[in-house]
CSV table of N, CA and C in Angstrom, one decimal:
chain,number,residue,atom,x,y,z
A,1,UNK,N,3.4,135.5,-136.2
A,1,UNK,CA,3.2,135.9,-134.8
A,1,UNK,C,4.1,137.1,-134.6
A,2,UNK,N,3.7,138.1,-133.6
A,2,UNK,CA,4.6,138.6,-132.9
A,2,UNK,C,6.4,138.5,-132.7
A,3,UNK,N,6.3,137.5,-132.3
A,3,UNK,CA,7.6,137.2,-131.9
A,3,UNK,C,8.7,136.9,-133.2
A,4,UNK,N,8.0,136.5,-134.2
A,4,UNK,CA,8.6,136.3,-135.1
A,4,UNK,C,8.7,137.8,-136.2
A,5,UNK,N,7.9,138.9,-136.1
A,5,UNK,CA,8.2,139.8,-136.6
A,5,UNK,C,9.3,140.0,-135.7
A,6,UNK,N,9.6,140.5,-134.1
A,6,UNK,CA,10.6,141.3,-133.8
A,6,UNK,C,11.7,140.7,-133.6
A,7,UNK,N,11.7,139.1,-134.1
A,7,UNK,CA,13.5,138.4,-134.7
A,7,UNK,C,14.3,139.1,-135.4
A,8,UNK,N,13.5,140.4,-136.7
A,8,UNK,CA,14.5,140.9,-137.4
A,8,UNK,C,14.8,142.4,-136.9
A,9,UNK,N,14.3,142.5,-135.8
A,9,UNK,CA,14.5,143.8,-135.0
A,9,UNK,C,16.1,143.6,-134.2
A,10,UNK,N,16.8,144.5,-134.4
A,10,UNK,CA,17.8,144.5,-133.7
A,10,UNK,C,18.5,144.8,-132.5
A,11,UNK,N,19.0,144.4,-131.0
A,11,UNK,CA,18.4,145.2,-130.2
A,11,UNK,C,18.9,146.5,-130.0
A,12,UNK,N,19.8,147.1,-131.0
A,12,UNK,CA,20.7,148.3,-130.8
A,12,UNK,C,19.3,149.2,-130.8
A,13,UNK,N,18.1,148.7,-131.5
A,13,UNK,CA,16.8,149.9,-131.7
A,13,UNK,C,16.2,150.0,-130.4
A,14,UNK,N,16.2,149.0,-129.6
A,14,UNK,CA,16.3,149.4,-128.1
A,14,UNK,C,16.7,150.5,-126.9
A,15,UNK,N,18.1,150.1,-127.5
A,15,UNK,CA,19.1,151.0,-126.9
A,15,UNK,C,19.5,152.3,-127.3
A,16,UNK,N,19.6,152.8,-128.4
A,16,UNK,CA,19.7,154.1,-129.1
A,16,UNK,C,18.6,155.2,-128.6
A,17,UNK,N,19.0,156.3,-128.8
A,17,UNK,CA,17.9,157.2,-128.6
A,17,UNK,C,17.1,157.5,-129.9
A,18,UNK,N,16.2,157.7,-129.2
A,18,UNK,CA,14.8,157.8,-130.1
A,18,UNK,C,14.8,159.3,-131.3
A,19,UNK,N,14.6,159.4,-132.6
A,19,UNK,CA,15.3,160.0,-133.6
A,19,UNK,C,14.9,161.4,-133.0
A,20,UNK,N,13.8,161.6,-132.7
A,20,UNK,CA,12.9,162.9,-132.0
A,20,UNK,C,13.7,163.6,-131.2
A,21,UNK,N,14.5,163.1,-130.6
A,21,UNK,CA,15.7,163.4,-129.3
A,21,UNK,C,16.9,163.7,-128.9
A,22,UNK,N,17.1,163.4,-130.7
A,22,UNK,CA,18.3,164.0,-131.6
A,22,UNK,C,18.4,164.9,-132.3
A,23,UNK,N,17.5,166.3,-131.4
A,23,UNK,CA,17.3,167.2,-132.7
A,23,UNK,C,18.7,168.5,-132.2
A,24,UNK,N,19.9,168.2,-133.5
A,24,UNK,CA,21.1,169.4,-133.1
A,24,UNK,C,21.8,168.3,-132.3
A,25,UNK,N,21.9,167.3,-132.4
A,25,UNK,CA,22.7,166.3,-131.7
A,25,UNK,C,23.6,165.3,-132.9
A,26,UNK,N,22.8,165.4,-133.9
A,26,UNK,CA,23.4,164.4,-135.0
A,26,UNK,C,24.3,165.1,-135.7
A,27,UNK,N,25.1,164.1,-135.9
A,27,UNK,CA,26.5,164.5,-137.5
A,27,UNK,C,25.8,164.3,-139.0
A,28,UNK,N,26.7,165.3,-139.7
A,28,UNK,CA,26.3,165.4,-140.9
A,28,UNK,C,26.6,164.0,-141.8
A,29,UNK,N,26.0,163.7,-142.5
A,29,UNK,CA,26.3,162.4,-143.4
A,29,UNK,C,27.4,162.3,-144.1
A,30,UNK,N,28.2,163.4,-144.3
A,30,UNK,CA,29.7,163.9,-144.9
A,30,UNK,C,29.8,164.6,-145.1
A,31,UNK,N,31.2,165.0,-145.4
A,31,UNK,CA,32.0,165.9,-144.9
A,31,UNK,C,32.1,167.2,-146.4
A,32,UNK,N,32.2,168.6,-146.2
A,32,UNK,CA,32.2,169.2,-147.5
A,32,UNK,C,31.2,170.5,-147.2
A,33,UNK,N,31.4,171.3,-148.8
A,33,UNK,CA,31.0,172.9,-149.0
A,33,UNK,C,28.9,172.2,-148.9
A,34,UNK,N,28.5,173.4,-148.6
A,34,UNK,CA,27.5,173.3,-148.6
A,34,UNK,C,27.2,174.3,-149.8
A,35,UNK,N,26.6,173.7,-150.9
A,35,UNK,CA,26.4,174.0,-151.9
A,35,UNK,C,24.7,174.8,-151.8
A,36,UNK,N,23.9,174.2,-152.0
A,36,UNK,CA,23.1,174.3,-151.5
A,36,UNK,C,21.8,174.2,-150.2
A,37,UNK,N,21.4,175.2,-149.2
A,37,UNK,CA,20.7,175.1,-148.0
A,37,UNK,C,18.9,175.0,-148.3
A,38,UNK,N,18.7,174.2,-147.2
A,38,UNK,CA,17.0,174.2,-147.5
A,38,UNK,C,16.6,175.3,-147.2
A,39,UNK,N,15.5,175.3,-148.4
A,39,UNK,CA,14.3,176.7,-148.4
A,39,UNK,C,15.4,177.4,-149.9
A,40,UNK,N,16.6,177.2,-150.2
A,40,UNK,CA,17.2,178.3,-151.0
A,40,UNK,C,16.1,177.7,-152.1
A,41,UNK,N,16.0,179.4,-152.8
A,41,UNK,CA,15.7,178.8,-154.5
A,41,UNK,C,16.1,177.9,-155.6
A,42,UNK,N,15.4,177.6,-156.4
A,42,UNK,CA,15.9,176.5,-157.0
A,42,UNK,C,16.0,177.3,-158.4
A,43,UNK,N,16.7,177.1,-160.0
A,43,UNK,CA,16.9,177.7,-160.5
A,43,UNK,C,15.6,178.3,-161.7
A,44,UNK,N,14.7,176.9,-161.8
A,44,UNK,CA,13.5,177.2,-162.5
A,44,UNK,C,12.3,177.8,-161.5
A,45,UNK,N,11.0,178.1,-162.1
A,45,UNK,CA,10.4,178.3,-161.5
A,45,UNK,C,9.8,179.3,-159.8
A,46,UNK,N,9.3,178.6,-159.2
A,46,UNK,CA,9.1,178.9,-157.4
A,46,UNK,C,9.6,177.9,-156.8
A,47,UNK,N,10.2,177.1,-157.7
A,47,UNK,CA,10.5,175.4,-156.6
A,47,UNK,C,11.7,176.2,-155.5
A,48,UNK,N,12.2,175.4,-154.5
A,48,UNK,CA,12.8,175.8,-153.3
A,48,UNK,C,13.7,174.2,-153.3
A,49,UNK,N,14.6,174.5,-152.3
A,49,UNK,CA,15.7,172.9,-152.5
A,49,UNK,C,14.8,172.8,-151.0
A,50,UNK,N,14.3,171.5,-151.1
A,50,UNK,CA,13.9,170.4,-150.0
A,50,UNK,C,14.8,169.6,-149.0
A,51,UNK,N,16.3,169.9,-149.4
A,51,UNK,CA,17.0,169.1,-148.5
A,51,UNK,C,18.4,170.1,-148.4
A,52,UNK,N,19.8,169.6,-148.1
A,52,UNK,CA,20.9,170.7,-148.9
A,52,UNK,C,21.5,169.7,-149.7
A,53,UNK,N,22.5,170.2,-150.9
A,53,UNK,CA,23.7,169.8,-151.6
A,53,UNK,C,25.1,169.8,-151.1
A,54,UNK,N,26.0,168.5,-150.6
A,54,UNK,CA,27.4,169.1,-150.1
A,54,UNK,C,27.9,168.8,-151.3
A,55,UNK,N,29.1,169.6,-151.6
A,55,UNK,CA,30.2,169.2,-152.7
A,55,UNK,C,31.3,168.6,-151.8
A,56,UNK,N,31.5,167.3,-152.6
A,56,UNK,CA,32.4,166.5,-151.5
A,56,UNK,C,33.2,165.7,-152.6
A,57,UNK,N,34.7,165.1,-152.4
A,57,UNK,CA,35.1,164.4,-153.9
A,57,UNK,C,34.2,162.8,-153.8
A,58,UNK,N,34.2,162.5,-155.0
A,58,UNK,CA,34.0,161.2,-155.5
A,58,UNK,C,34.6,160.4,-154.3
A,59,UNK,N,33.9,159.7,-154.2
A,59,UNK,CA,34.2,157.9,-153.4
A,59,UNK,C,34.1,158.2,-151.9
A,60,UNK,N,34.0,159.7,-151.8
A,60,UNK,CA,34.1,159.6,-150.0
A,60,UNK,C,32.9,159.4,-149.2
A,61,UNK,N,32.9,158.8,-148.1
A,61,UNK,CA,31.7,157.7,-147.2
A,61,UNK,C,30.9,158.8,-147.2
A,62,UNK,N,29.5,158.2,-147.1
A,62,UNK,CA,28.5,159.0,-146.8
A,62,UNK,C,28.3,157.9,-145.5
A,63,UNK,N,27.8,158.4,-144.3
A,63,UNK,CA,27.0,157.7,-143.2
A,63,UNK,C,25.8,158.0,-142.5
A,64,UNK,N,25.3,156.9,-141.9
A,64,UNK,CA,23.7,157.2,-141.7
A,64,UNK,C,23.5,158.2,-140.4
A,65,UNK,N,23.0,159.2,-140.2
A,65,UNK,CA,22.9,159.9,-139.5
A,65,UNK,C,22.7,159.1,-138.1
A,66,UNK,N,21.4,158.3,-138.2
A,66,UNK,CA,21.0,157.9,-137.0
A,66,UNK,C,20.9,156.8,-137.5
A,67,UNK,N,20.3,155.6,-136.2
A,67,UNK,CA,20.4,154.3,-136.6
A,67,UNK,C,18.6,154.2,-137.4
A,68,UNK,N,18.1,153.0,-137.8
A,68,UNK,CA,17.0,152.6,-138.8
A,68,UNK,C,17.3,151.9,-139.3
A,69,UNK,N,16.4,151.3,-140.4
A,69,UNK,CA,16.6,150.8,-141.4
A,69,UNK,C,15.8,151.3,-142.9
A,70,UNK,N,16.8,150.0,-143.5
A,70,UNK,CA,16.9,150.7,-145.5
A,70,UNK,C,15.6,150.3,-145.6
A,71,UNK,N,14.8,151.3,-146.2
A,71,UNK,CA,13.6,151.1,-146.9
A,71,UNK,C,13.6,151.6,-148.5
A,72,UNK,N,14.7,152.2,-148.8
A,72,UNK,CA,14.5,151.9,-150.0
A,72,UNK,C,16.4,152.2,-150.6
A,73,UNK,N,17.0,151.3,-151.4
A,73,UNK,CA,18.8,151.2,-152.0
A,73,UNK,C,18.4,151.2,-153.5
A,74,UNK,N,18.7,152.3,-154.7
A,74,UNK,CA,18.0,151.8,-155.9
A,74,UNK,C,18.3,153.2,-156.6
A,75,UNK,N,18.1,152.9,-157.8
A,75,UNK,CA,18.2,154.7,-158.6
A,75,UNK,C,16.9,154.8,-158.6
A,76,UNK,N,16.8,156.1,-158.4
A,76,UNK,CA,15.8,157.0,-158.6
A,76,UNK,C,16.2,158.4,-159.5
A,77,UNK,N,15.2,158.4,-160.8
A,77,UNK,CA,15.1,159.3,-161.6
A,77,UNK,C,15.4,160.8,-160.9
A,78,UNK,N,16.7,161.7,-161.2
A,78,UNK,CA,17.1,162.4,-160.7
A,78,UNK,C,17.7,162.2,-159.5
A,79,UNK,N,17.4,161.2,-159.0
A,79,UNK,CA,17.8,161.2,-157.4
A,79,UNK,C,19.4,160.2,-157.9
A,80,UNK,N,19.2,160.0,-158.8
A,80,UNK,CA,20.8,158.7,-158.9
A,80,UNK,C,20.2,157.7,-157.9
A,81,UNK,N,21.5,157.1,-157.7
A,81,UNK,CA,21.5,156.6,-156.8
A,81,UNK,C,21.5,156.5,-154.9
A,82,UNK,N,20.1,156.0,-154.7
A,82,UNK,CA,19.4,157.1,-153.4
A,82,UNK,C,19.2,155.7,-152.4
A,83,UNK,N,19.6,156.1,-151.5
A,83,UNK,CA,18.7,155.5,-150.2
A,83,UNK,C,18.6,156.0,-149.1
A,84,UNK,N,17.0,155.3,-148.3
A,84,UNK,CA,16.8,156.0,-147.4
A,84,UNK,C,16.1,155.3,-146.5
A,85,UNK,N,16.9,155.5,-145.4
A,85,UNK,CA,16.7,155.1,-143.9
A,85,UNK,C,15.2,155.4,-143.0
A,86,UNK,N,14.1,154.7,-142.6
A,86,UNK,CA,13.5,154.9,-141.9
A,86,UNK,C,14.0,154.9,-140.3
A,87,UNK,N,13.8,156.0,-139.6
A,87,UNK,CA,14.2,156.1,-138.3
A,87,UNK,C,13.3,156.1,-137.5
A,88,UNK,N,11.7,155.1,-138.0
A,88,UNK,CA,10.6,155.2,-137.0
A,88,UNK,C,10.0,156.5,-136.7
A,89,UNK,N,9.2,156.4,-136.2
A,89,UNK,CA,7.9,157.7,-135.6
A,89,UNK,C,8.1,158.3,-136.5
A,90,UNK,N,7.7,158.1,-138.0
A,90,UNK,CA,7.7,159.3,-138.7
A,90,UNK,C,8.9,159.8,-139.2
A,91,UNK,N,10.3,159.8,-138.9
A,91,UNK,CA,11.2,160.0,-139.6
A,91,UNK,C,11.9,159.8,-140.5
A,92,UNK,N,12.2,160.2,-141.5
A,92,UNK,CA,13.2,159.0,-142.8
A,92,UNK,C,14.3,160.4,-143.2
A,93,UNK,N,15.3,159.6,-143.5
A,93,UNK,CA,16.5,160.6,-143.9
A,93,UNK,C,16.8,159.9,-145.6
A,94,UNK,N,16.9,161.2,-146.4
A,94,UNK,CA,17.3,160.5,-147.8
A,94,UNK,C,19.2,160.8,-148.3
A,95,UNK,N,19.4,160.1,-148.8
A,95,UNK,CA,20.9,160.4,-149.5
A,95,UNK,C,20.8,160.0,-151.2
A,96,UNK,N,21.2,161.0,-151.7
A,96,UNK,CA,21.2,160.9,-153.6
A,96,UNK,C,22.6,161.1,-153.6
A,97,UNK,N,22.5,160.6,-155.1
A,97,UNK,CA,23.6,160.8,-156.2
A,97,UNK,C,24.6,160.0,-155.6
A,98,UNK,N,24.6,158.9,-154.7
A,98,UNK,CA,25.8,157.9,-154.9
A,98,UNK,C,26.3,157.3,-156.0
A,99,UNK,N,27.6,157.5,-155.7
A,99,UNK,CA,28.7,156.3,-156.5
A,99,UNK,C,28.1,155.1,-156.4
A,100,UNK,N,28.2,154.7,-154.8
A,100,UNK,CA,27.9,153.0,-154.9
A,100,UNK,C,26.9,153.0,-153.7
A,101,UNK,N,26.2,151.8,-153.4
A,101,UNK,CA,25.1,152.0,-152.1
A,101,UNK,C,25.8,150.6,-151.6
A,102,UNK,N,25.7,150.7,-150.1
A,102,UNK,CA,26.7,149.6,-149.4
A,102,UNK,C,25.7,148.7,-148.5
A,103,UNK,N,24.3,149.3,-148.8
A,103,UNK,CA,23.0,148.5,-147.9
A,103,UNK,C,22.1,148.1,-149.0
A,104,UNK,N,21.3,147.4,-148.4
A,104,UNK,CA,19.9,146.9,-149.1
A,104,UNK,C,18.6,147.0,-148.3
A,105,UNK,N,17.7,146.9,-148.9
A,105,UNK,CA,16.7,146.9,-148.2
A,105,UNK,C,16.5,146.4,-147.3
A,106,UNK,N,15.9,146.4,-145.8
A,106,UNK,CA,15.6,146.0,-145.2
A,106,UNK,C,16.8,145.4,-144.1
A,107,UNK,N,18.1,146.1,-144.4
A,107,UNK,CA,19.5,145.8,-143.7
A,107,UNK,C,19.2,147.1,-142.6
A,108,UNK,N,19.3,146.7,-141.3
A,108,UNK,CA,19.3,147.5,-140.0
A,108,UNK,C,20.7,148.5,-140.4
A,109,UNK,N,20.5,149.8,-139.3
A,109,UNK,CA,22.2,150.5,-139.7
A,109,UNK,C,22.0,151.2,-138.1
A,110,UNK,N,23.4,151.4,-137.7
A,110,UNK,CA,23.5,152.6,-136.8
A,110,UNK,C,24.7,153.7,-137.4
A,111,UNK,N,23.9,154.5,-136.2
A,111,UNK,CA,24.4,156.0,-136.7
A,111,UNK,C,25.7,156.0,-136.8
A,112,UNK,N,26.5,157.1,-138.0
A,112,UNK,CA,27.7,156.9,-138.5
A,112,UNK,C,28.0,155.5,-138.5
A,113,UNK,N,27.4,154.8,-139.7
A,113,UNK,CA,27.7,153.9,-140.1
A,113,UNK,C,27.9,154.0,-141.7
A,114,UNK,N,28.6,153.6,-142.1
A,114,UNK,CA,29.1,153.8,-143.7
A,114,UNK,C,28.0,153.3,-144.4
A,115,UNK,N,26.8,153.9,-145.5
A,115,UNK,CA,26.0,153.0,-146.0
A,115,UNK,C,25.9,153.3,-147.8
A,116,UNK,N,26.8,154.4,-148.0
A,116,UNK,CA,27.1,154.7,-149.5
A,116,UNK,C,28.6,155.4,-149.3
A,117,UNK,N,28.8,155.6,-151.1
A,117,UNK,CA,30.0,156.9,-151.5
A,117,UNK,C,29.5,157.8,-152.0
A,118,UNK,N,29.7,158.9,-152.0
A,118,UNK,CA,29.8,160.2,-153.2
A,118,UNK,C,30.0,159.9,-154.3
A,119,UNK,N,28.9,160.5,-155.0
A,119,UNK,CA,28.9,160.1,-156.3
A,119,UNK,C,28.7,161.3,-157.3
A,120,UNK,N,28.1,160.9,-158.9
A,120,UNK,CA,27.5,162.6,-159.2
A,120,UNK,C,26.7,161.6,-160.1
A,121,UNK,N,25.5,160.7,-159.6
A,121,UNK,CA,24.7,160.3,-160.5
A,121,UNK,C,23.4,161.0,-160.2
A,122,UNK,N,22.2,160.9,-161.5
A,122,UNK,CA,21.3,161.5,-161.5
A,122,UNK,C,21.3,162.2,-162.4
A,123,UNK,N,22.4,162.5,-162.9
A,123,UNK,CA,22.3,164.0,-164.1
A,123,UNK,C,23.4,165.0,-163.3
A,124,UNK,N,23.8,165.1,-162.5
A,124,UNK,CA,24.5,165.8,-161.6
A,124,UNK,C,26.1,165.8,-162.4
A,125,UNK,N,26.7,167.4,-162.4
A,125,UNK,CA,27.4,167.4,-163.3
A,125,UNK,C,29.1,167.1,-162.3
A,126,UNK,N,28.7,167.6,-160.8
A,126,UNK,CA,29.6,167.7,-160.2
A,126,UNK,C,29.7,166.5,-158.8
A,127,UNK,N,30.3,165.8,-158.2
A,127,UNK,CA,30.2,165.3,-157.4
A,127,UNK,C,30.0,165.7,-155.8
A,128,UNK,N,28.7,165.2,-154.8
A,128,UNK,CA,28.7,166.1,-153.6
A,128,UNK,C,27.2,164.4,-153.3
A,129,UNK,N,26.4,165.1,-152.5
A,129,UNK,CA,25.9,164.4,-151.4
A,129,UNK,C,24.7,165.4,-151.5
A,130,UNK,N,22.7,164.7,-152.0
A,130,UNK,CA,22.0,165.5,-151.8
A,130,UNK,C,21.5,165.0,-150.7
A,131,UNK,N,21.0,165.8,-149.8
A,131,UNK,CA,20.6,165.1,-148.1
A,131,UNK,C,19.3,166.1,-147.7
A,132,UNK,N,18.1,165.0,-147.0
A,132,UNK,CA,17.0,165.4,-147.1
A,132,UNK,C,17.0,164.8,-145.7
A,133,UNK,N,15.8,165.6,-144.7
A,133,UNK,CA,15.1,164.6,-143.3
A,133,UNK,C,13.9,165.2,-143.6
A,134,UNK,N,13.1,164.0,-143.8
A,134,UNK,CA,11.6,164.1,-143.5
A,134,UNK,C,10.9,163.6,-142.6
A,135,UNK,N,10.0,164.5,-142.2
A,135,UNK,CA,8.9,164.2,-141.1
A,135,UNK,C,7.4,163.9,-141.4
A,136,UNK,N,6.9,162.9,-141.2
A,136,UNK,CA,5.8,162.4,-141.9
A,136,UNK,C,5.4,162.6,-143.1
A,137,UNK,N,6.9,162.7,-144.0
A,137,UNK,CA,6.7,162.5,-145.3
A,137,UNK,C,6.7,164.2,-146.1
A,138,UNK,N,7.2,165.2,-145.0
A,138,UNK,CA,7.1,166.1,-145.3
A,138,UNK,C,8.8,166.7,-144.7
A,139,UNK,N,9.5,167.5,-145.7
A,139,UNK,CA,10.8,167.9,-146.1
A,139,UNK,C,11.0,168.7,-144.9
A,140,UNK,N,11.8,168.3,-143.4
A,140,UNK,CA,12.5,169.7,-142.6
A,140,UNK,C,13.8,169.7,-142.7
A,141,UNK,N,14.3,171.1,-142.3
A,141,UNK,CA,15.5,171.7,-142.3
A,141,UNK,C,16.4,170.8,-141.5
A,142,UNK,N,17.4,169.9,-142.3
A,142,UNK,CA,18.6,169.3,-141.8
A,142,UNK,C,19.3,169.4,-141.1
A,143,UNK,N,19.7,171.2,-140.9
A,143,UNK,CA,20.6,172.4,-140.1
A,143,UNK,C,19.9,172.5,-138.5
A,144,UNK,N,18.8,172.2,-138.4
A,144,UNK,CA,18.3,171.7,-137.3
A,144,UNK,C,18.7,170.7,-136.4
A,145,UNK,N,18.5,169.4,-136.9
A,145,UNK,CA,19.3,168.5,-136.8
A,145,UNK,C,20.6,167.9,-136.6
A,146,UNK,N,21.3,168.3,-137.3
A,146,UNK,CA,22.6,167.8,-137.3
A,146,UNK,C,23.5,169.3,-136.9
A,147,UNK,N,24.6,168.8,-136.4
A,147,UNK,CA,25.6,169.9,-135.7
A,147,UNK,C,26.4,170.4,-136.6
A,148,UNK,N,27.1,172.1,-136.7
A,148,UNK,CA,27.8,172.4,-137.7
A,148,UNK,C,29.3,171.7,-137.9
């Protein structure tokens, strides 16, 4: 029934503003050099970076931009260790190369909330934070979003 899907709905999703509403209003997921900006080139090819790179040390919090929930805590090939938040209507925010992941699927989060550390998995030689926002499954500029 109904009523039994929105038991696992929390009511902070009520109360928060809607992710669309936050655009240049949200904090960065952590703290650090920006290594790489979206749209820059990538080193092979025509590819382009899809999200940015912070360099940040080992172990330090990453937190969720906005509130959502985990739809996916797990390694992913290149990605290390990745999770990513769905923030409804179309929104999902991604975080790679953690050290450790502090949610699981399907665990509700609000914003600046601790949900990984800094890591350098994936293949990643240096430790930092790769950070992506997508919009119906398509890569926008983060620097939009979140405040300098």
């Amino acid at each position: 029934s109904i009523g039994e899907a929105l038991i696992d709905i929390p009511s902070m999703s009520f109360t928060e503003k809607p992710f669309h509403s936050m655009q240049g209003k949200l904090r960065w997921p952590t703290q650090g050099q920006f290594i790489h900006q979206f749209g820059d080139p990538r080193k092979t090819g025509d590819l382009i970076w899809r999200g940015v790179s912070i360099a940040a040390p080992e172990g330090q919090d990453v937190r969720a931009i906005s509130h959502g929930h985990i739809v996916y805590a797990d390694w992913l090939q290149s990605f290390g260790l990745l999770i990513i938040i769905d923030h409804l209507d179309g929104y999902m925010s991604l975080y790679a190369h953690n050290q450790a992941l502090y949610k699981e699927v399907g665990d509700w989060v609000k914003a600046d909330e601790i949900i990984a550390s800094i890591g350098n998995t994936g293949g990643q030689t240096e430790a930092g934070l790769y950070f992506e926002i997508r919009y119906q499954g398509k890569p926008i500029d983060p620097a939009i979003w979140c405040q300098a």
